[in-house]
Coordinates of C-alpha atoms and ligand atoms in Angstrom, one line a residue:
Chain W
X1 CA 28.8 -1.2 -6.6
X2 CA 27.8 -4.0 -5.0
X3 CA 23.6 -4.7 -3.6
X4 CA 23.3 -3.8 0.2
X5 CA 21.5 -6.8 1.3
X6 CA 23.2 -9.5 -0.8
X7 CA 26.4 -9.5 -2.9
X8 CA 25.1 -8.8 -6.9
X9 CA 25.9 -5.6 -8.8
X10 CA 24.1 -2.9 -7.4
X11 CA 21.7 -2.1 -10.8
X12 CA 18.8 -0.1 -8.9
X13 CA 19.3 3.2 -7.0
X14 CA 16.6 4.5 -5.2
X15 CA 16.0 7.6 -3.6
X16 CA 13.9 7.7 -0.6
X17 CA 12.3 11.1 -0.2
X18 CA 10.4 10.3 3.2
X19 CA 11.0 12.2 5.9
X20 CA 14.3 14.4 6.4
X21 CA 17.1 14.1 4.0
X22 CA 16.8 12.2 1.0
X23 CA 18.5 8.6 2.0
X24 CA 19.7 6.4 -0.8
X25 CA 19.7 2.8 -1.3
X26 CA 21.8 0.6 -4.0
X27 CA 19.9 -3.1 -4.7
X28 CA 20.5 -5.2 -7.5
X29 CA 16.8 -6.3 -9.2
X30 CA 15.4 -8.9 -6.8
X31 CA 16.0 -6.6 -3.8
X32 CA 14.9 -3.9 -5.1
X33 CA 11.8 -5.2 -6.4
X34 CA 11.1 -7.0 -3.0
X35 CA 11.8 -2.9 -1.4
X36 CA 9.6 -1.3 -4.3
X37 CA 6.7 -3.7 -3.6
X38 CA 6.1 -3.6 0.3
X39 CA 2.9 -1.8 0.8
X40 CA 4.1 1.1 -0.2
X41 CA 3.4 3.3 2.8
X42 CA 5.2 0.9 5.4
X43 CA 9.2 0.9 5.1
X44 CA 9.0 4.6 5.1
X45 CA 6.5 4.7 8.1
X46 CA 9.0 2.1 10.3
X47 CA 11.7 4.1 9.7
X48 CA 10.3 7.2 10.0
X49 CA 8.6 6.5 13.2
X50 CA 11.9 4.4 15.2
X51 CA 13.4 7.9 14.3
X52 CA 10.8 9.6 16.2
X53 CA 11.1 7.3 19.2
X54 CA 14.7 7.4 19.5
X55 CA 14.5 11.3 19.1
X56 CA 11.6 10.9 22.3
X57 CA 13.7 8.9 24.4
X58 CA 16.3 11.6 24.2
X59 CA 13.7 14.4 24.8
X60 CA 12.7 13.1 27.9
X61 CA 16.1 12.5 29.1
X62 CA 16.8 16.0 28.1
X63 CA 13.7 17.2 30.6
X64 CA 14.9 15.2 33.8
X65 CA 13.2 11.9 33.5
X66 CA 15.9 9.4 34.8
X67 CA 17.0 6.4 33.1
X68 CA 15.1 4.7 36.6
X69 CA 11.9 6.6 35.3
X70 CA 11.8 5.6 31.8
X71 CA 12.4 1.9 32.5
X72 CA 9.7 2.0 34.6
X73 CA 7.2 3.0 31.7
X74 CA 9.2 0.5 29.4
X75 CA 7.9 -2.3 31.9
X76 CA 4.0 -0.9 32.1
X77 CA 2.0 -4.2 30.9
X78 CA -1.3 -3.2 29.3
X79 CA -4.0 -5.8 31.3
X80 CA -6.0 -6.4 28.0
X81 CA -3.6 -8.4 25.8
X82 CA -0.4 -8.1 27.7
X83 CA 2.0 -6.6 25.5
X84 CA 4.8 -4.2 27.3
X85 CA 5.8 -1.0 26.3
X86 CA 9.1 -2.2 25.6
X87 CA 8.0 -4.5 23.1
X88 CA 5.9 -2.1 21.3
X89 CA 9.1 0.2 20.6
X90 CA 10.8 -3.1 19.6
X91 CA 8.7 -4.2 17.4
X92 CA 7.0 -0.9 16.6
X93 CA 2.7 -2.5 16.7
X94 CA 0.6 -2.2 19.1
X95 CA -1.3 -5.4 21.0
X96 CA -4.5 -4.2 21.0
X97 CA -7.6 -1.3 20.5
X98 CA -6.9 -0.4 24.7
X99 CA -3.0 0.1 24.1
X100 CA -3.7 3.6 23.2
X101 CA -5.8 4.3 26.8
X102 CA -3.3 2.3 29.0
X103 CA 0.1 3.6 27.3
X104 CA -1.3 7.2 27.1
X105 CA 1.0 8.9 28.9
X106 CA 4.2 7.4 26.3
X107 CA 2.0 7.5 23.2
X108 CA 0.6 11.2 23.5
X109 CA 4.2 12.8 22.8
X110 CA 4.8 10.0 20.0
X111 CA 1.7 10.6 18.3
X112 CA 1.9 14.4 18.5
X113 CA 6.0 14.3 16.9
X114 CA 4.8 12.3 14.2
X115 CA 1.1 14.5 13.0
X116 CA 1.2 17.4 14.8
X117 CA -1.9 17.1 16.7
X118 CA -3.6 14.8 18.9
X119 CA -7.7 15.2 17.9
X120 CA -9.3 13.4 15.0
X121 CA -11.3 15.4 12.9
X122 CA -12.7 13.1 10.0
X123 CA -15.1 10.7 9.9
X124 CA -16.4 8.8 12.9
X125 CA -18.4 5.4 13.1
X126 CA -22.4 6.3 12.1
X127 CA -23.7 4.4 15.1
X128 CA -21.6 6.0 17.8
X129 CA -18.5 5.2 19.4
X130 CA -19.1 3.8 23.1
X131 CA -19.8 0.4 21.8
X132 CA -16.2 0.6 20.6
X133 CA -14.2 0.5 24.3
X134 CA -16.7 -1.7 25.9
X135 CA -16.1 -4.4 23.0
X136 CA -12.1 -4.4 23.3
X137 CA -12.7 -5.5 27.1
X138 CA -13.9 -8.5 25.4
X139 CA -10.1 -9.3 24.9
X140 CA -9.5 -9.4 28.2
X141 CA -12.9 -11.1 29.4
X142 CA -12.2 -14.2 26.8
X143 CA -8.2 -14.3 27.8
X144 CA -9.6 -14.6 31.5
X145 CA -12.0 -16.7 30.3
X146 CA -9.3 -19.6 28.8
X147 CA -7.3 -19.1 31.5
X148 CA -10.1 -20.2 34.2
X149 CA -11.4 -23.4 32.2
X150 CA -7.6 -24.4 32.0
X151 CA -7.5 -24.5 35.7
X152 CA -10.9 -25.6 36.0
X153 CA -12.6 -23.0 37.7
X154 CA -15.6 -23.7 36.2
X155 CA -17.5 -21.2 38.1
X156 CA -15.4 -17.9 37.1
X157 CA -15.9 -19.3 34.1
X158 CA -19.2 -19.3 33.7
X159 CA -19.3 -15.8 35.5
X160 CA -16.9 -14.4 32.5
X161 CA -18.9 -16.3 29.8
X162 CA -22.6 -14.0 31.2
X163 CA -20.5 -11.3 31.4
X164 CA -19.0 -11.8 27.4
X165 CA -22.2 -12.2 26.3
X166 CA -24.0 -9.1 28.2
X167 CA -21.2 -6.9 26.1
X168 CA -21.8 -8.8 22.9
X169 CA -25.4 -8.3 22.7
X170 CA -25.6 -4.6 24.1
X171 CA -23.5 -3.5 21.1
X172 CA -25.8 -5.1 18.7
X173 CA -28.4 -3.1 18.2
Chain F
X1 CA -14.6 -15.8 -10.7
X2 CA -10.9 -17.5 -10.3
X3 CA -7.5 -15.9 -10.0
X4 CA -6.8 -17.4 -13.2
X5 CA -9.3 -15.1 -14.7
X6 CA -7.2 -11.9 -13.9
X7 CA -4.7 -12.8 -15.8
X8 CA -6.1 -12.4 -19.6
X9 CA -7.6 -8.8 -18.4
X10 CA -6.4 -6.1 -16.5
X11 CA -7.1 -3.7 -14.0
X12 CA -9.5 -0.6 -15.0
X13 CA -6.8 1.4 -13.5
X14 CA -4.8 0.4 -16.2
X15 CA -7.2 1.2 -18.5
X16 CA -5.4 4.6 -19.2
X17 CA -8.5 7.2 -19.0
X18 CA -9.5 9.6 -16.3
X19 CA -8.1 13.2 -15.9
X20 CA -4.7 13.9 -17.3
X21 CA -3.8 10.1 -17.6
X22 CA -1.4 10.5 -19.6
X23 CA 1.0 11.8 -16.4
X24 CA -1.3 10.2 -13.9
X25 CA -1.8 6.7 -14.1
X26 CA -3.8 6.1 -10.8
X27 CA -5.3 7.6 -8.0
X28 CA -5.0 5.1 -5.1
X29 CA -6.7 5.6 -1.6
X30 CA -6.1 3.0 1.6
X31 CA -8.1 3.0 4.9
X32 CA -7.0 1.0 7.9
X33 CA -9.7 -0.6 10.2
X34 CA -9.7 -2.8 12.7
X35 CA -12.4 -4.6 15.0
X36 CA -12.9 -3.5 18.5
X37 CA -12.9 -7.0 20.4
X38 CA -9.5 -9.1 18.9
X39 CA -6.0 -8.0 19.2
X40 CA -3.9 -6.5 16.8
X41 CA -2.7 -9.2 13.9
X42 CA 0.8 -9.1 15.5
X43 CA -0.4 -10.1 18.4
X44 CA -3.7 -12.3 17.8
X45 CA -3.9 -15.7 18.2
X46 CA -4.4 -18.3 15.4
X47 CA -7.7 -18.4 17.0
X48 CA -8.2 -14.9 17.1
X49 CA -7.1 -14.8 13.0
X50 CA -9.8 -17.3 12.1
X51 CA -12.4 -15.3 13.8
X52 CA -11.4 -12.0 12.3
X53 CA -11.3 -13.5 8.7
X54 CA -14.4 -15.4 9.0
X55 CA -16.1 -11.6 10.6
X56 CA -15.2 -10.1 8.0
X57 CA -16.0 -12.4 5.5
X58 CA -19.2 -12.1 6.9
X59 CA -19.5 -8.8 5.2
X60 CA -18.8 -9.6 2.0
X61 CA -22.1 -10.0 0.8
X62 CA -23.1 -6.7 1.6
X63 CA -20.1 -5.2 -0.7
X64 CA -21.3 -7.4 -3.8
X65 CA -24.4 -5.2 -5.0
X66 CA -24.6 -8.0 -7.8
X67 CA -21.4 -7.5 -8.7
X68 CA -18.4 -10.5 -8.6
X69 CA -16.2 -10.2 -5.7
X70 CA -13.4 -12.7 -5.3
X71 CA -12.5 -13.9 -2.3
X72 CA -9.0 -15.1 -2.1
X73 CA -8.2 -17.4 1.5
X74 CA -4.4 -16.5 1.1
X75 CA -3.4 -19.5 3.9
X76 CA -3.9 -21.8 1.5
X77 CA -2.5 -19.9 -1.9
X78 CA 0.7 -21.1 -4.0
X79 CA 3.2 -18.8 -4.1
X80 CA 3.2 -17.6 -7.6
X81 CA -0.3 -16.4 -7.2
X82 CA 0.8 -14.0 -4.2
X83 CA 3.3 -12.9 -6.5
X84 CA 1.0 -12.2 -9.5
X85 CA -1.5 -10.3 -7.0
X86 CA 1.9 -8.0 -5.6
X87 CA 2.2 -7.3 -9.1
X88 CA -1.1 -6.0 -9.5
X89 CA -1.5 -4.0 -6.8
X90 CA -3.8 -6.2 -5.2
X91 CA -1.9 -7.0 -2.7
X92 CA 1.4 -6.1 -0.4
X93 CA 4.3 -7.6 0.0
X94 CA 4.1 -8.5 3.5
X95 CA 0.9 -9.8 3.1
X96 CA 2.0 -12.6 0.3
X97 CA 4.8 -13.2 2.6
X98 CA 3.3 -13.7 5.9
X99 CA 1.8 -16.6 7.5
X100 CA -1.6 -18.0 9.1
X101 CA -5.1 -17.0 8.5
X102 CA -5.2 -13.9 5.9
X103 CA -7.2 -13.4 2.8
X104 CA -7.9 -10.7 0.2
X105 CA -11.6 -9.8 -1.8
X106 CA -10.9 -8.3 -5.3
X107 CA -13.7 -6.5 -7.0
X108 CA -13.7 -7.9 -10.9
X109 CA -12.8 -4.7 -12.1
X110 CA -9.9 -4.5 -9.9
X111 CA -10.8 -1.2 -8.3
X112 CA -10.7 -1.8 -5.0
X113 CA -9.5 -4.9 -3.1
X114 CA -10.1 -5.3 0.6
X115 CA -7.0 -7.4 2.7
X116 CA -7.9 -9.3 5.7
X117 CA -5.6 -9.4 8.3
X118 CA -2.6 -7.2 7.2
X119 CA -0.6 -5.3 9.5
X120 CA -4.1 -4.1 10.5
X121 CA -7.5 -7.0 10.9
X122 CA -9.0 -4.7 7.4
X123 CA -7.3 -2.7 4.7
X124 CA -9.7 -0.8 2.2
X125 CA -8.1 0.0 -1.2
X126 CA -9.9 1.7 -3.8
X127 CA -7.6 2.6 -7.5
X128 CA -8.8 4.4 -10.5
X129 CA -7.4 5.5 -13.5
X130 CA -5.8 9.2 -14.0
X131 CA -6.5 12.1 -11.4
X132 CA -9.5 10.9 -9.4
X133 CA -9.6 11.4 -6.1
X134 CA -12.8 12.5 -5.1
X135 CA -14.4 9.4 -6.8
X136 CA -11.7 7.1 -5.3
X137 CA -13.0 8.8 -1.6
X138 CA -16.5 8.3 -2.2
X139 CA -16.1 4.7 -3.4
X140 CA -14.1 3.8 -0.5
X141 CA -16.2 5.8 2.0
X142 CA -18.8 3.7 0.7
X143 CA -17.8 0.3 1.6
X144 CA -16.3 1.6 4.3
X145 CA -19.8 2.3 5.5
X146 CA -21.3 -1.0 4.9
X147 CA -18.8 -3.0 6.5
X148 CA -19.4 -0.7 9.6
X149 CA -23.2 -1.8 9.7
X150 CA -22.0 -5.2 9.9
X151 CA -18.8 -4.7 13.3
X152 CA -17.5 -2.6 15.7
X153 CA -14.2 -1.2 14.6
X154 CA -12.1 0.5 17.2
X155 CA -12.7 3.8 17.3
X156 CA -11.3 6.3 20.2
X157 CA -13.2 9.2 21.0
X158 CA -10.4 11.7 20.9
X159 CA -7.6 9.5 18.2
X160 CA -10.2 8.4 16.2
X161 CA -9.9 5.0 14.0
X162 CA -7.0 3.0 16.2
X163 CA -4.4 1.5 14.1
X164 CA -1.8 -1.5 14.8
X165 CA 0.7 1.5 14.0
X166 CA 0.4 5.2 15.3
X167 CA 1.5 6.4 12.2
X168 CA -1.7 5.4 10.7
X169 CA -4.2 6.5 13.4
X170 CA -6.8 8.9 13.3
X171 CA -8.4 8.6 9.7
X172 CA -6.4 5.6 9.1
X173 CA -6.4 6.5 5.7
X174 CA -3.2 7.2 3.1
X175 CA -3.9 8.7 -0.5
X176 CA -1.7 8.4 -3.3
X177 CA -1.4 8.8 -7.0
X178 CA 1.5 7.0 -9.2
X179 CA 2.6 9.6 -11.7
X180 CA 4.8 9.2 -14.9
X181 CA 7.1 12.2 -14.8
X182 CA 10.0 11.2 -17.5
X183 CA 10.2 14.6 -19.1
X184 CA 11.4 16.3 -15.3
X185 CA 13.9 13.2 -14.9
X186 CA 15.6 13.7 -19.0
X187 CA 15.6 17.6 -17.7
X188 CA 17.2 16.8 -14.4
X189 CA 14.6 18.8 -12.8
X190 CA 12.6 15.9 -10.3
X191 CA 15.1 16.5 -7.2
X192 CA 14.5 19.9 -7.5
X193 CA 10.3 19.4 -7.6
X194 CA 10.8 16.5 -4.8
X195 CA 12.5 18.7 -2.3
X196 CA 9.3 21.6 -2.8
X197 CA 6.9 18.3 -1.5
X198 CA 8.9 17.3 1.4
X199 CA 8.4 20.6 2.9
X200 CA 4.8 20.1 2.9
X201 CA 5.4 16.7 4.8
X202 CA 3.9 14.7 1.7
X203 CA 6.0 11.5 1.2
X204 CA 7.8 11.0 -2.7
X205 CA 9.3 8.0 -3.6
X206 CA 11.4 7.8 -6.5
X207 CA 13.0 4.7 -8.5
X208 CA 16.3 5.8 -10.4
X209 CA 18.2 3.6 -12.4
X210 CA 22.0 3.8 -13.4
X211 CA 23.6 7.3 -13.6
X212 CA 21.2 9.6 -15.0
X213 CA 19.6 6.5 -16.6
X214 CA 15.5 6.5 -14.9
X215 CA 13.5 3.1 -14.5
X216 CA 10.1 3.3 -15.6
X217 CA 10.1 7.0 -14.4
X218 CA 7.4 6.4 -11.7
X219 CA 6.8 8.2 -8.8
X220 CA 4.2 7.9 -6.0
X221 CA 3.1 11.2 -3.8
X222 CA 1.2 10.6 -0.9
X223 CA 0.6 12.2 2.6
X224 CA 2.1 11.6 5.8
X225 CA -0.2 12.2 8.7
X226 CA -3.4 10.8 9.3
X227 CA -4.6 12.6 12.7
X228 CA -6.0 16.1 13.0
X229 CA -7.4 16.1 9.5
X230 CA -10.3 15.5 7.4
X231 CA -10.7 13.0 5.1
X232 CA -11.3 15.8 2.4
X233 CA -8.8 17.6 3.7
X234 CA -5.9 14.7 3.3
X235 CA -7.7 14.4 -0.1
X236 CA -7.7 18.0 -1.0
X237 CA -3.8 18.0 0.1
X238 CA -2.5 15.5 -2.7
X239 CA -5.1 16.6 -5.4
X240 CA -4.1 20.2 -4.9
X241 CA -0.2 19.4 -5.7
X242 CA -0.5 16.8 -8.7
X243 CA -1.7 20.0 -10.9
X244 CA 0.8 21.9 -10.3
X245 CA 3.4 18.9 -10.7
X246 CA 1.6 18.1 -14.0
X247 CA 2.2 21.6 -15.1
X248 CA 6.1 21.4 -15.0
X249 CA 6.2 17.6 -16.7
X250 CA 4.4 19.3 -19.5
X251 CA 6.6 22.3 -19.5
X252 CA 9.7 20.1 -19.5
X253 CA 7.9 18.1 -22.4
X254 CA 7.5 21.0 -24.7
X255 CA 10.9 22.4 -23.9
X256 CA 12.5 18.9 -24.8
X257 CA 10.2 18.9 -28.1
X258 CA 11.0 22.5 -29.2
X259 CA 15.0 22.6 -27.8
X260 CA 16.0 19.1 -28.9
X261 CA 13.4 17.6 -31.4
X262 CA 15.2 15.1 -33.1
X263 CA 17.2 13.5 -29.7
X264 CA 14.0 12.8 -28.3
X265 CA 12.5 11.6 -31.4
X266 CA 15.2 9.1 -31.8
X267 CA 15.5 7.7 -28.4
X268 CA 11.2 7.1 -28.3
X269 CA 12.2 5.6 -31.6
X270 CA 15.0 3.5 -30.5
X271 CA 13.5 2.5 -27.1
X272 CA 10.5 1.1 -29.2
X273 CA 12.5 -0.7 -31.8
X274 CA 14.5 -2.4 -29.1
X275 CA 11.8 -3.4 -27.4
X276 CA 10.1 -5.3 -30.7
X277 CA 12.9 -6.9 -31.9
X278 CA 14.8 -8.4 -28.6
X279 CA 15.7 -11.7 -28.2
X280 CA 16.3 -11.8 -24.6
X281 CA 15.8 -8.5 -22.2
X282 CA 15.8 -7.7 -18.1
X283 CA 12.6 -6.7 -16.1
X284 CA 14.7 -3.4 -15.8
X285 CA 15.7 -2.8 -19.2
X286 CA 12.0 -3.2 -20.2
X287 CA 10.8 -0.8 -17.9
X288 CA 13.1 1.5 -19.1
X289 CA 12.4 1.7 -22.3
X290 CA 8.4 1.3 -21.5
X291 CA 9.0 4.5 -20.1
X292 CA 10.1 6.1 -23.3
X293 CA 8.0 4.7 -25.3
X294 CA 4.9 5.7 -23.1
X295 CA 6.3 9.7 -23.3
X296 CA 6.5 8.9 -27.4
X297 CA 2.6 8.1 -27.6
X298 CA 1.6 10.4 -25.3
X299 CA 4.0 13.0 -27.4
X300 CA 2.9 11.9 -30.7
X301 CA 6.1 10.9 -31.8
X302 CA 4.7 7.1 -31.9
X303 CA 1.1 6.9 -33.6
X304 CA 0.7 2.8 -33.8
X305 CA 0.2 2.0 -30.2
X306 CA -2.3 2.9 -27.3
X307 CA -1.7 4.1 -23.7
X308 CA -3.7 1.5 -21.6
X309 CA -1.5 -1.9 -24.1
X310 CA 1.8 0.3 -22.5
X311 CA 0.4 0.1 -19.2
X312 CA -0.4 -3.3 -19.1
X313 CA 2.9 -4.1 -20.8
X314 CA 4.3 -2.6 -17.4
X315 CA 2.8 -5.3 -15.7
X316 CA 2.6 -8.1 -17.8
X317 CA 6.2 -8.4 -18.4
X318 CA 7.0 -8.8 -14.6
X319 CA 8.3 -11.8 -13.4
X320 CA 4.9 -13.9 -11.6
X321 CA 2.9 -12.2 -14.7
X322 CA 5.3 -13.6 -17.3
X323 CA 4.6 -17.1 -15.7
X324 CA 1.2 -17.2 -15.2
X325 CA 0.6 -16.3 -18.9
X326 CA 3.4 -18.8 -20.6
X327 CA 1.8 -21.2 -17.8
X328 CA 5.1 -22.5 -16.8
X329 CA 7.8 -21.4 -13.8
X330 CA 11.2 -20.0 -15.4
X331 CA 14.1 -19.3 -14.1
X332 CA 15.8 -15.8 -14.5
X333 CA 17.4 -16.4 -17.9
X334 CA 14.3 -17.7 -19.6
X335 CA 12.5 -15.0 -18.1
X336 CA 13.9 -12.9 -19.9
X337 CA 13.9 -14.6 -23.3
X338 CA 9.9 -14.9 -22.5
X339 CA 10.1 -11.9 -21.8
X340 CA 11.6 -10.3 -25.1
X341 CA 9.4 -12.8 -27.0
X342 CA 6.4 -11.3 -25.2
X343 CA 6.8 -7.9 -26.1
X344 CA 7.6 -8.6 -30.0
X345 CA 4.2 -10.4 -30.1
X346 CA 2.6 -7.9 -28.3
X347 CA 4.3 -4.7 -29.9
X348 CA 4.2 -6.2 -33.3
X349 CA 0.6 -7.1 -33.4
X350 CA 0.2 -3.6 -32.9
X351 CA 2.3 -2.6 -36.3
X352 CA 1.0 -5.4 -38.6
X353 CA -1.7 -2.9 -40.8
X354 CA -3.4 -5.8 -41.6
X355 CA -4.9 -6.3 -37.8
X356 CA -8.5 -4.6 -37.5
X357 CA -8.4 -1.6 -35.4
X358 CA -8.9 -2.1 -31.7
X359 CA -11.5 -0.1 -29.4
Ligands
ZN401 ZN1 20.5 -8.0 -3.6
ZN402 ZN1 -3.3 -4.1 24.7

């Protein structure tokens, strides 16, 4: 039996137990190593979780949401770093911290196939949590920031660079 | 403290001590953070990189508590090194493999190492040796806590800890523990255990070799879902199983040293005279009969040789490892004539009478 990825003798066979059936894989040594040593939660997460969005998208067909609808929420831009909904599911990470408030409405189902709830439970940050949202805006503030000294609007620049700080020191206590 | 410093020790993971080591040889526990104002590593800027690693770095001193932390700026480190670190568990894969502005902090005992700018701007890994847990959650809750003095992380009020990946969200955190189980996989009786954990959506992986042959015989439970638990709970989930997994590789032990005695006393036997007298041997074949050999010491059957030399055997005779300690690069084929020489020094040592007992 030949490797799957590249054309020595298959010498490894591994037997990934994540998720629903067992799924094998042949690899001769250097593949296999190279599969054994990626952080050892992540192949099984990718996988597990392009599964769960295929498995979405076919949901929401099922319920009436038209092809029309669904390309609509593939095209929703989040306004902090600018990543699209359809690259998320492409490429399966998120942009940034304010991804999961602007693409609520497409997460929410995702999240909930893959833990089976929606609330956290464990620990939270000692000093509170509404620094937290207020800081990711900073993305956005510093992106609009760049973008105004490259055209040379000097004065929205300035504006943005108050505002930057004013966030940046009310979360220090 | 340099990398070249790892390499004449080992990990205290290794060290082969702990509750019921000798089937558990670490409890492992991750938590992914990540700072409230940048991007998410896949999508930061170079910029953004440099200013998460330097934050970050920031906080180093705070972790130190007069102990050595190495700090590792990965940009800049030769490939064999990221190798050597994989192979310890220092570091992943990806993260020797990617590009631009990363890094890694390794405590000097090797039981925790923190990686900066991952898949997510901070992963927290804590290891110990055998079934602990609990002590791997209170270390790690630790420095979780004094990197949290120092930055925001983003934290939702409803999902918790916000991840780069929503399969990490929540508590970001994913417990593990690498068990030895080569008594269930000679009885033909892992599949059967393995199918019993999926139901309880905790994640096995398994590494088979050919036919019924097993390599290295390792196998690494953790959970799956991160949200809508505690942190004691997710804890409470993994510890709660290993017992009971423990309990059948001990069963199947005793039933393969009362049914078939002299089988299993002649391939321990023949595993460990293999692996002193080779001239040339594969990475696989090693592990192999490491396996057996680690089952033989733990069953009495070999009385010359300690648990934590096995384990760092295990390691040592990988392919950055083997490198790093001849102190030149090989290529495959003298790999494994380093490596065969490797073992018969180290395995030999260990049955010369004349060398003063070890501690
Ligand atoms: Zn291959
Ligand atoms: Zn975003």
């Amino acid at each position: 039996m030949k490797c799957q990825k590249c054309d020595k003798p298959a010498t490894f066979h591994i037997t990934e137990l994540t998720g629903g059936k067992p799924q094998e894989l042949h690899l001769c040594e250097d593949h296999a190593r190279e599969y054994l040593t990626q952080s050892n939660d992540e192949q099984s997460t990718v996988g597990s979780m392009a599964a769960v969005l295929a498995q979405q998208m076919a949901q929401q067909m099922a319920v009436g949401q038209t092809a029309e609808e669904l390309a609509q929420l593939d095209q929703q831009v989040c306004p902090v770093c600018g990543i699209s909904f359809y690259e998320f599911r492409s490429q399966g990470r998120l942009g940034c911290p304010f991804d999961y408030t602007c693409f609520k409405k497409q997460l929410e189902p995702l999240i909930l196939n893959i833990h089976g709830e929606t609330e956290h439970v464990g620990k939270r940050p000692s000093r509170g949590v509404s620094g937290s949202e207020s800081r990711t805006q900073l993305i956005r503030l510093r992106r609009e920031m760049k973008e105004a000294v490259a055209r040379e609007d000097y004065e929205r620049a300035s504006e943005l660079r108050d505002e930057i700080q004013r966030i940046q020191s009310a979360s220090k206590d | 403290m340099k990398i070249d410093d790892l390499k004449l020790k080992s990990g205290e993971w290794l060290r082969g001590s702990g509750p019921e080591s000798d089937i558990v040889i670490s409890s492992r526990i991750r938590l992914a953070r990540n700072l409230a104002d940048y991007p998410f590593v896949s999508r930061a800027s170079e910029a953004d990189r440099d200013h998460i690693e330097n934050t970050l770095h920031n906080c180093i001193p705070d972790l130190q508590e007069g102990k050595e932390l190495l700090y590792i700026d990965m940009k800049t480190l030769a490939e064999l090194d990221c190798q050597f670190l994989v192979e310890r568990h220092l570091i992943s894969r990806e993260h020797a493999e990617s590009t631009g502005a990363r890094a890694v902090a390794i405590d000097g005992h090797e039981r925790y190492s923190l990686m900066v700018n991952e898949e997510d701007h901070l992963r927290i890994q804590v290891m110990h040796s055998g079934l602990d847990l609990e002590g791997a959650w209170e270390q790690i809750t630790g420095i979780d806590d004094l990197i949290e003095q120092k930055v925001t992380y983003a934290f939702h009020e409803s999902l918790g800890y916000l991840t780069a990946c929503p399969t990490n969200v929540g508590t970001g955190m994913r417990v593990s523990v690498m068990l030895h189980l080569p008594a269930l996989v000679l009885t033909r009786q892992i599949e059967k255990v393995f199918r019993s954990l999926q139901k309880i959506s905790l994640a096995v992986r398994g590494l088979y070799g050919e036919g019924s042959q097993s390599m290295g015989d390792f196998y690494q439970i953790s959970n799956q879902i991160t949200l809508g638990r505690t942190e004691a709970d997710l804890v409470k989930q993994v510890a709660d199983i290993v017992p009971v997994i423990i309990d059948y590789e001990r069963q199947a032990r005793e039933f393969l040293i009362k049914e078939s005695h002299e089988n299993l006393h002649d391939r321990v036997s023949r595993a460990y005279g293999i692996l002193r007298t080779a001239q040339t041997i594969s990475s696989e074949e090693t592990m192999h009969l490491l396996s057996s050999v680690r089952m033989g010491v733990n069953l009495g059957l070999i009385n010359d040789l300690e648990i934590p030399t096995i384990n760092e055997l295990f390691i040592q005779t990988q392919p950055a490892h083997l490198q790093k300690l001849s102190g030149t690069e090989l290529d495959p084929t003298d790999r494994n004539i380093e490596r065969a020489r490797f073992l018969r020094r180290h395995l030999q040592k260990h049955t010369n009478g004349d060398e003063p007992e070890q501690n």
